[in-house]
C-alpha cells in the first residue's frame, strides 16, 4: 500500500511518532489510510451539511477496517458570486481544488480517497484530481435542496434571479420579490433544478464514480446518509482490490455521461467540466463527440429551469438508474463503476415510476439532446447552447447586434430598457482570458427572462452562462474577443443569424469585411494584473 511509505520499517519511526500524536494506535497503522477530501464550508448552501456527511463516511471507513483522515478544499457558491467581480474567481477555483486534493494525497501517501463535494466547480475539480492521482476513489455528492413554495408553486433561486427582471419591467413589486426570496431556498443542498451543480452530480453518477441514486438523493435526507455510510465502507474494499479511477473513467464512461447529459437537458458548463476530467484521464472528448451523441440521444427529462420538474421529482421517478435503463440503446452497460459492478448490473432492477418526469424513448420532450454545438464565421472554433431551453419560435433567429464589452455594461443597458424584442445582445471580453476567468452570467439572462423577452431576444458571449439560464443564450464563443476572435469585430447593428437546428452562428458580413475589421483590431490589456487571476493573463 502507498501508506507503507510513511508507516513501515525502522526508518519510519519519526513518521509513526507524528501519526501517534493524532491518537492513532499501532493497530490503526496497519489499516488502509483513506483520505476524505471535504469541501465543507458555512457560506455555501450546498456545502454546509458536508461536515455531517464526512462524519458518516468516517464511520463507514472504520467499520470496514480503514483509518480515515479528513482534509478540506475550498468551495465557491456561484449564486452568491454572481453578477460582481467575485464570479471571475469561480471557474479558476476548479484547478485550485484539483491541485489541493493532489497535494494532500501525494504528500501523505494515502491509499484511497472519498471526495465529498457539491456545486459547480468543486465536483469536477475533485474528479480531475481523481483521474490525475489514479488511487482508489469514490465521489459522494452532497445532494440537491428541496424546492421552496411560493403562491402554491415550486420555486428555487432561479425564480429569484428572474424576479429582478420582473421588478425592472414593472411585473412584480419589490415586496413580492422580498416574499419570494424568503421562501425560495428552504434549506441546505445544491439549488433545486438541473443547474450546473446537479448536472455535475448526475455526470458523476453516470461516469460510475458515485453510488447509484447519489445524484438525486436530497441533501437533508436519510438516503443520502445511507449512501455516505456505504461509500465509506466501499472505499476500503476498492483499496483492497486495487480498483482505480482510470479503470472506471474510460471512453465508454464519458460517452455514457454525455448521453445522460443530453437526456437530462443539463447545463452547458458540462462541456467545460467533462472535457477537463477527460483530459486528466487522457481520454479524447471533443465538441464533435457532443454533437454526435446529441443528434442521436433524445431529451427525456423536462427539468427546471426550462421545464417543471425539480431534482426531487427526478429522484422519485427512479433517478439516474431508471433514466440510464431507458437510455439502454445509447449507453455502454459493461462500463465499470465504484460499486465494482457494471452499469448494466447497477441499473438492472431500476424502474421508471413516473413517465412524465422520465419520458420513454418513444415519447421524448425533444427528439434531440439538450446541448448543441454551433459553428460559423462568428464562432469558428464553436459555441455552446442549451437547445432544449429555447422556445421553438426562436430556434432560428436573425436580428441586429447590440454590443457590450462587459457583463456590467449589458446589465446597465437592460435596466435602461435599451434592449428590445428582436435584438441579439453580444457580451464580449468575458472569456477565460478576457474576463478573466470566464465568468458565468445569470443576471443578464434572468433579467431578459423576467422582462418577458426570452422568446424574442438572443444573447451571445465568449463567457459562459449559468445552468439556471433559459432562452436563446449562446456561450463559449471561440476564439474569444481577447484573442482577436471574430466576436471582437462585431458592431452595433450588424445582423446576426442563429440557426440552432442547423448548428449555425453567423454574422452577415462578407469575408473581406470581417478580415478588414479584424486586421484593424488592437489587443487589450488584461483587466487584472495581480493575484490569482493574473495567471490567466497572456505572458
C-alpha positions in Angstrom: 0.0 0.0 0.0 1.1 3.6 -0.6 0.8 4.4 3.1 3.6 1.9 3.8 5.9 4.6 2.7 5.1 6.6 5.8 4.4 3.9 8.4 6.6 0.7 7.8 10.2 0.0 8.7 12.6 1.3 11.4 13.4 4.3 9.3 9.7 5.5 9.6 9.8 5.7 13.4 9.6 9.6 13.2 6.6 9.3 10.9 4.8 6.9 13.2 5.5 9.1 16.2 3.8 12.0 14.4 0.8 9.8 13.5 0.6 8.6 17.0 0.4 12.2 18.2 -3.0 12.2 16.5 -4.2 9.4 18.8 -3.6 6.6 16.4 -2.7 3.1 17.7 -0.4 0.5 16.3 -3.4 -1.3 15.1 -4.7 1.8 13.3 -1.4 2.0 11.5 -1.8 -1.5 10.0 -5.0 -0.5 8.2 -5.5 1.3 4.8 -5.2 5.0 5.1 -8.2 6.7 3.5 -8.3 10.4 2.7 -11.6 12.3 2.8 -11.5 15.5 0.7 -14.3 17.5 2.1 -15.4 20.9 0.7 -17.5 21.8 3.8 -17.9 25.5 4.5 -20.6 27.5 6.2 -21.1 30.1 3.4 -22.2 27.7 0.6 -25.7 26.2 0.9 -24.6 23.1 -1.0 -21.8 22.5 1.5 -22.9 23.5 4.9 -24.1 19.9 5.6 -21.0 18.2 4.3 -19.3 18.1 7.7 -22.1 15.7 8.9 -21.7 13.5 5.8 -18.0 13.4 6.4 -18.5 12.0 9.9 -20.8 9.3 8.4 -18.2 8.4 5.8 -15.6 8.1 8.6 -17.9 5.7 10.4 -18.2 3.5 7.3 -14.5 3.5 6.8 -13.8 2.5 10.3 -16.4 -0.3 10.2 -14.8 -1.7 7.0 -11.3 -1.7 8.6 -9.8 1.5 7.3 -8.2 4.5 9.0 -9.8 7.8 7.9 -8.1 11.2 7.6 -10.2 14.2 6.6 -9.0 17.4 4.9 -10.6 20.3 3.3 -10.8 22.1 -0.1 -12.3 25.5 -0.9 -15.8 26.0 -2.3 -17.3 29.0 -4.1 -21.1 29.4 -4.4 -21.8 30.6 -7.9 -25.1 32.1 -6.8 -23.5 34.3 -4.2 -20.6 35.1 -6.6 -23.0 36.0 -9.5 -23.1 39.5 -11.0 -20.0 41.1 -9.5 -16.2 40.7 -9.5 -16.4 37.5 -7.5 -17.7 35.5 -10.4 -14.4 35.8 -12.2 -12.9 33.6 -9.5 -15.4 30.7 -9.8 -14.1 28.7 -12.8 -10.4 29.2 -11.9 -11.2 27.7 -8.5 -11.6 24.3 -10.1 -7.9 24.0 -10.8 -7.0 25.1 -7.3 -9.4 22.4 -5.9 -7.8 19.7 -8.1 -4.4 20.8 -7.1 -5.1 20.9 -3.4 -6.5 17.3 -3.4 -3.4 16.2 -5.3 -1.1 17.9 -2.9 -2.7 16.4 0.2 -2.9 12.9 -1.2 0.6 12.8 -2.6 2.3 14.4 0.4 0.7 12.0 2.9 0.7 8.8 0.7 -2.9 7.9 1.4 -4.1 4.7 -0.1 -7.6 5.8 -1.3 -10.0 8.7 -1.0 -13.6 9.8 -0.8 -14.5 13.0 -2.5 -17.3 14.9 -0.7 -18.5 17.8 -2.7 -21.4 19.7 -4.2 -21.8 22.7 -6.5 -20.4 23.8 -9.8 -16.6 23.7 -9.8 -15.9 21.6 -6.7 -17.2 18.3 -8.0 -15.3 18.5 -11.4 -12.2 19.8 -9.7 -12.2 16.8 -7.4 -12.8 14.4 -10.2 -9.9 15.9 -12.1 -7.7 15.1 -9.1 -9.1 11.5 -9.0 -8.1 10.9 -12.6 -4.7 12.6 -12.1 -3.8 10.6 -9.0 -5.4 7.3 -10.0 -5.7 5.9 -6.5 -9.0 4.1 -5.5 -11.7 6.8 -5.2 -15.4 7.2 -4.6 -17.2 10.5 -5.0 -20.1 11.5 -2.7 -22.0 14.5 -4.0 -23.9 16.4 -1.3 -27.4 16.4 -2.9 -30.0 18.9 -4.0 -32.0 21.1 -1.7 -35.8 20.8 -1.7 -37.8 23.4 -3.7 -39.4 26.3 -2.0 -43.2 27.0 -2.3 -44.4 30.5 -3.4 -48.0 31.2 -4.2 -48.7 27.4 -4.4 -45.9 26.7 -6.9 -42.4 25.2 -6.5 -39.7 27.7 -6.8 -35.9 28.0 -6.5 -33.1 30.5 -6.7 -33.6 30.9 -10.5 -37.0 32.4 -9.8 -35.5 35.0 -7.6 -32.9 35.9 -10.3 -35.8 36.3 -12.8 -37.7 38.3 -10.3 -35.1 41.1 -10.7 -36.1 41.5 -14.4 -39.8 41.4 -13.4 -39.3 44.3 -11.0 -37.4 46.3 -13.7 -40.3 45.6 -16.1 -43.0 46.5 -13.5 -44.3 43.0 -13.5 -43.6 42.4 -9.8 -43.4 44.6 -6.8 -40.3 44.9 -4.5 -42.5 43.5 -1.7 -43.4 40.4 -3.8 -39.8 39.9 -4.7 -38.9 40.0 -1.0 -41.6 37.5 -0.1 -40.2 35.2 -2.8 -36.6 35.4 -1.7 -37.7 34.4 1.8 -39.0 31.0 0.7 -37.1 30.1 -2.5 -34.3 28.3 -0.8 -35.7 26.4 2.2 -32.6 24.5 3.3 -29.2 23.1 2.6 -28.1 21.5 -0.7 -27.4 22.4 -4.3 -30.0 24.6 -6.0 -33.2 22.5 -6.8 -33.1 22.3 -10.6 -30.9 20.8 -13.4 -28.4 23.6 -12.9 -24.6 23.0 -13.1 -24.2 21.6 -9.6 -26.8 19.0 -10.0 -25.9 18.3 -13.6 -22.3 17.5 -12.5 -23.7 15.3 -9.7 -25.6 13.4 -12.4 -22.5 13.3 -14.6 -20.5 11.8 -11.6 -23.1 9.1 -11.2 -23.3 8.4 -14.9 -19.5 8.1 -15.1 -19.7 5.4 -12.4 -17.7 7.5 -9.8 -20.5 7.7 -7.3 -23.2 5.3 -6.0 -26.5 4.8 -7.8 -29.1 7.3 -6.7 -26.5 9.6 -5.2 -27.1 12.5 -7.5 -30.8 12.8 -6.7 -30.8 11.9 -3.0 -31.8 15.1 -1.2 -29.1 16.8 0.9 -31.1 16.5 4.1 -32.5 13.0 3.6 -31.8 9.7 5.2 -31.0 8.1 1.8 -28.0 10.5 1.4 -26.8 9.4 4.8 -27.1 5.7 3.9 -25.2 6.3 0.7 -22.5 8.1 2.7 -22.1 5.2 5.1 -21.9 2.7 2.2 -19.4 4.9 0.4 -17.1 4.8 3.5 -17.4 1.0 3.6 -16.8 0.5 -0.1 -13.7 2.6 -0.4 -11.8 0.2 1.8 -12.9 -2.6 -0.5 -11.7 -0.7 -3.5 -8.3 -0.2 -1.9 -8.0 -3.8 -1.0 -9.0 -4.8 -4.6 -6.9 -2.0 -6.1 -9.8 -0.7 -8.3 -8.7 2.7 -9.6 -10.4 5.6 -11.3 -8.8 5.0 -14.7 -10.5 1.6 -14.8 -13.8 3.5 -14.5 -13.1 6.8 -16.3 -12.9 5.2 -19.8 -14.0 6.4 -23.2 -17.3 4.4 -22.7 -17.9 6.1 -19.3 -17.6 9.6 -20.8 -19.9 8.6 -23.7 -22.4 7.4 -21.1 -22.2 10.7 -19.3 -22.7 12.8 -22.4 -25.7 10.6 -23.3 -27.2 11.2 -19.9 -26.5 14.9 -20.1 -28.4 15.1 -23.4 -31.3 13.2 -22.0 -31.5 15.5 -18.9 -31.0 18.8 -20.8 -28.2 19.7 -18.4 -26.1 22.7 -18.0 -23.8 23.8 -20.9 -21.0 24.0 -18.3 -20.7 20.2 -18.5 -18.9 20.7 -21.8 -16.1 22.5 -19.9 -16.0 20.1 -17.0 -16.3 16.7 -18.6 -13.7 17.8 -21.1 -11.3 18.8 -18.3 -11.8 15.5 -16.5 -11.4 13.6 -19.7 -8.1 15.4 -20.3 -6.8 14.3 -16.9 -7.8 10.7 -17.8 -6.1 11.0 -21.2 -9.5 10.4 -23.0 -10.4 12.3 -26.1 -13.7 14.1 -25.7 -14.1 16.9 -28.2 -17.0 19.0 -29.4 -17.7 16.7 -32.3 -18.5 13.9 -29.8 -21.0 16.1 -28.0 -22.8 16.9 -31.3 -22.7 13.3 -32.5 -24.3 12.0 -29.3 -26.7 15.0 -29.1 -28.1 14.2 -32.5 -28.9 10.6 -31.5 -30.0 10.8 -27.9 -33.4 12.4 -27.2 -34.2 14.8 -24.4 -36.3 12.8 -21.9 -36.5 14.9 -18.7 -38.1 18.3 -18.8 -36.2 19.7 -15.8 -36.1 23.1 -14.1 -35.2 25.8 -15.4 -36.7 25.1 -18.8 -39.3 22.6 -17.5 -41.5 21.9 -14.4 -39.6 19.1 -12.7 -37.1 19.5 -9.9 -34.4 17.1 -8.6 -36.6 15.6 -6.0 -39.1 14.7 -8.7 -36.4 13.1 -10.8 -35.3 11.0 -7.8 -38.9 9.9 -7.0 -39.3 8.9 -10.7 -36.5 6.5 -10.5 -33.4 8.6 -10.5 -30.4 8.2 -12.8 -30.5 4.3 -12.8 -34.1 4.4 -14.3 -33.1 7.1 -16.8 -30.0 5.1 -17.9 -32.1 1.9 -18.2 -34.4 3.9 -20.6 -31.3 5.0 -22.5 -30.0 1.4 -22.8 -29.7 1.6 -26.7 -27.3 4.6 -26.3 -25.1 3.6 -23.4 -22.3 1.1 -22.7 -23.7 -1.2 -20.0 -20.4 -3.0 -19.5 -18.7 0.1 -18.1 -17.3 -0.5 -14.6 -18.4 1.6 -11.6 -17.3 2.2 -8.0 -19.8 -0.4 -6.8 -17.4 -2.9 -8.5 -20.4 -3.8 -10.7 -21.1 -2.7 -14.2 -23.6 0.0 -15.2 -25.8 -2.7 -16.5 -25.7 -4.6 -13.2 -26.4 -1.4 -11.3 -29.5 -0.5 -13.3 -30.9 -4.0 -13.8 -33.6 -3.5 -11.1 -34.3 0.2 -11.7 -37.8 1.2 -12.8 -39.4 4.4 -14.1 -42.2 5.3 -11.7 -43.3 8.5 -13.4 -43.2 8.5 -17.2 -43.9 12.3 -17.3 -40.7 13.0 -15.4 -38.6 10.4 -17.2 -40.2 10.1 -20.6 -39.9 6.9 -22.7 -37.8 7.0 -25.9 -41.0 6.7 -27.8 -42.3 10.0 -26.4 -39.4 12.4 -25.8 -39.6 16.0 -24.8 -37.4 16.8 -27.8 -36.1 14.4 -30.5 -32.5 15.6 -30.0 -30.4 16.1 -26.9 -30.1 19.1 -24.6 -26.9 20.7 -25.8 -26.0 21.8 -29.3 -22.6 22.9 -30.7 -22.8 25.9 -33.2 -20.3 27.0 -35.7 -19.9 29.7 -38.3 -17.9 32.8 -39.1 -18.8 34.2 -35.6 -17.6 31.1 -33.8 -15.0 29.2 -36.0 -14.0 27.0 -33.1 -17.5 26.5 -31.8 -20.1 27.8 -29.3 -22.4 26.0 -26.9 -26.1 26.4 -26.3 -28.7 24.6 -24.3 -31.1 23.9 -27.2 -33.9 22.4 -25.1 -34.3 25.5 -23.1 -35.3 27.6 -26.1 -38.8 28.2 -27.3 -39.4 26.7 -30.8 -40.3 30.1 -32.2 -36.7 31.4 -31.7 -34.7 28.3 -32.6 -34.0 30.3 -35.8 -33.5 34.0 -35.3 -31.9 36.9 -37.2 -31.6 40.3 -35.6 -29.4 43.4 -35.1 -26.5 43.2 -32.7 -26.3 45.3 -29.5 -22.7 45.0 -28.4 -21.3 45.4 -24.9 -17.7 44.9 -23.8 -18.6 43.6 -20.4 -21.5 41.9 -18.5 -21.9 45.1 -16.4 -22.4 47.2 -19.5 -25.1 44.8 -20.7 -26.9 44.8 -17.3 -27.0 48.6 -17.2 -28.4 48.7 -20.7 -31.1 46.3 -19.7 -32.0 48.5 -16.7 -32.3 51.4 -19.1 -34.6 49.2 -21.3 -32.3 49.7 -24.3 -32.7 46.0 -25.3 -35.8 45.4 -27.4 -37.6 42.4 -29.0 -35.6 41.1 -31.9 -32.2 42.2 -30.7 -29.1 40.0 -30.4 -27.2 41.0 -27.3 -23.4 40.4 -27.6 -21.4 40.4 -24.4 -17.7 40.0 -25.1 -14.3 40.3 -23.4 -15.7 37.9 -20.7 -13.8 34.7 -21.9 -11.1 32.8 -20.0 -8.5 35.5 -20.6 -10.7 38.5 -21.3 -12.9 38.1 -18.2 -10.5 36.9 -16.9 -11.8 33.6 -15.5 -14.8 33.2 -18.0 -17.5 34.4 -15.6 -20.9 32.9 -15.6 -23.7 35.3 -16.5 -27.1 34.6 -15.0 -28.1 38.1 -14.2 -28.4 39.3 -17.8 -30.2 36.1 -18.9 -32.5 36.1 -15.9 -33.2 39.8 -16.4 -34.2 39.1 -20.1 -36.5 36.3 -19.0 -38.0 38.4 -16.2 -38.7 41.2 -18.7 -40.6 38.7 -20.9 -38.1 38.8 -23.7 -36.7 35.3 -23.6 -38.6 34.3 -26.7 -37.6 37.4 -28.7 -34.0 38.4 -27.6 -30.9 36.2 -28.1 -27.7 36.6 -26.1 -24.2 35.6 -27.3 -21.0 35.7 -25.3 -17.4 34.5 -25.2 -18.1 34.0 -21.5 -20.5 31.3 -20.2 -24.0 31.1 -18.9 -25.4 29.6 -15.7 -27.0 26.2 -15.6 -30.1 28.2 -14.5 -30.2 30.0 -17.8 -33.1 29.5 -20.3 -33.8 31.0 -23.6 -31.5 31.5 -26.7 -28.3 32.1 -24.8 -25.1 31.0 -26.7 -21.9 30.9 -24.7 -18.3 29.7 -25.0 -17.9 31.6 -28.4 -14.4 30.7 -29.6 -12.0 32.2 -30.2 -12.8 34.8 -27.6 -12.6 38.6 -28.2 -9.5 39.0 -26.1 -7.6 36.7 -28.5 -9.0 38.6 -31.6 -11.8 36.2 -32.4 -14.5 37.4 -34.8 -16.8 38.4 -31.9 -14.3 41.2 -31.3 -15.2 42.7 -34.7 -19.0 42.9 -34.3 -20.5 46.4 -34.3 -24.0 47.6 -33.2 -26.5 46.9 -35.9 -24.6 44.0 -37.6 -27.1 41.3 -38.5 -26.5 38.0 -36.7 -28.1 34.8 -37.8 -28.8 32.0 -35.3 -29.9 28.6 -36.7 -29.8 26.0 -33.9 -31.4 23.1 -35.9 -28.6 23.5 -38.5 -26.0 24.4 -35.8 -25.1 27.8 -37.4 -23.9 31.0 -35.7 -23.0 33.7 -38.3 -22.7 37.4 -38.7 -23.9 38.7 -42.0 -20.7 40.3 -43.1 -18.6 39.4 -46.2 -15.4 37.5 -45.6 -13.5 40.6 -46.9 -15.2 43.0 -44.4 -14.7 40.6 -41.5 -11.0 40.3 -42.3 -10.7 44.1 -42.6 -12.2 44.7 -39.2 -10.0 42.0 -37.5 -6.9 43.4 -39.2 -7.7 46.8 -37.5 -8.4 45.2 -34.1 -6.0 46.0 -31.3 -5.3 43.8 -28.4 -6.4 45.0 -24.9 -4.5 45.0 -21.7 -5.7 42.3 -19.2 -8.3 43.6 -16.7 -6.5 42.1 -13.8 -2.7 42.0 -13.5 -2.1 40.6 -10.0 -3.3 37.9 -7.7 -4.7 34.5 -8.6 -6.4 35.6 -11.8 -3.2 37.2 -13.2 -2.1 33.7 -14.3 -4.9 33.9 -17.0 -3.2 37.0 -18.5 -1.1 36.2 -21.5 2.6 36.3 -20.9 
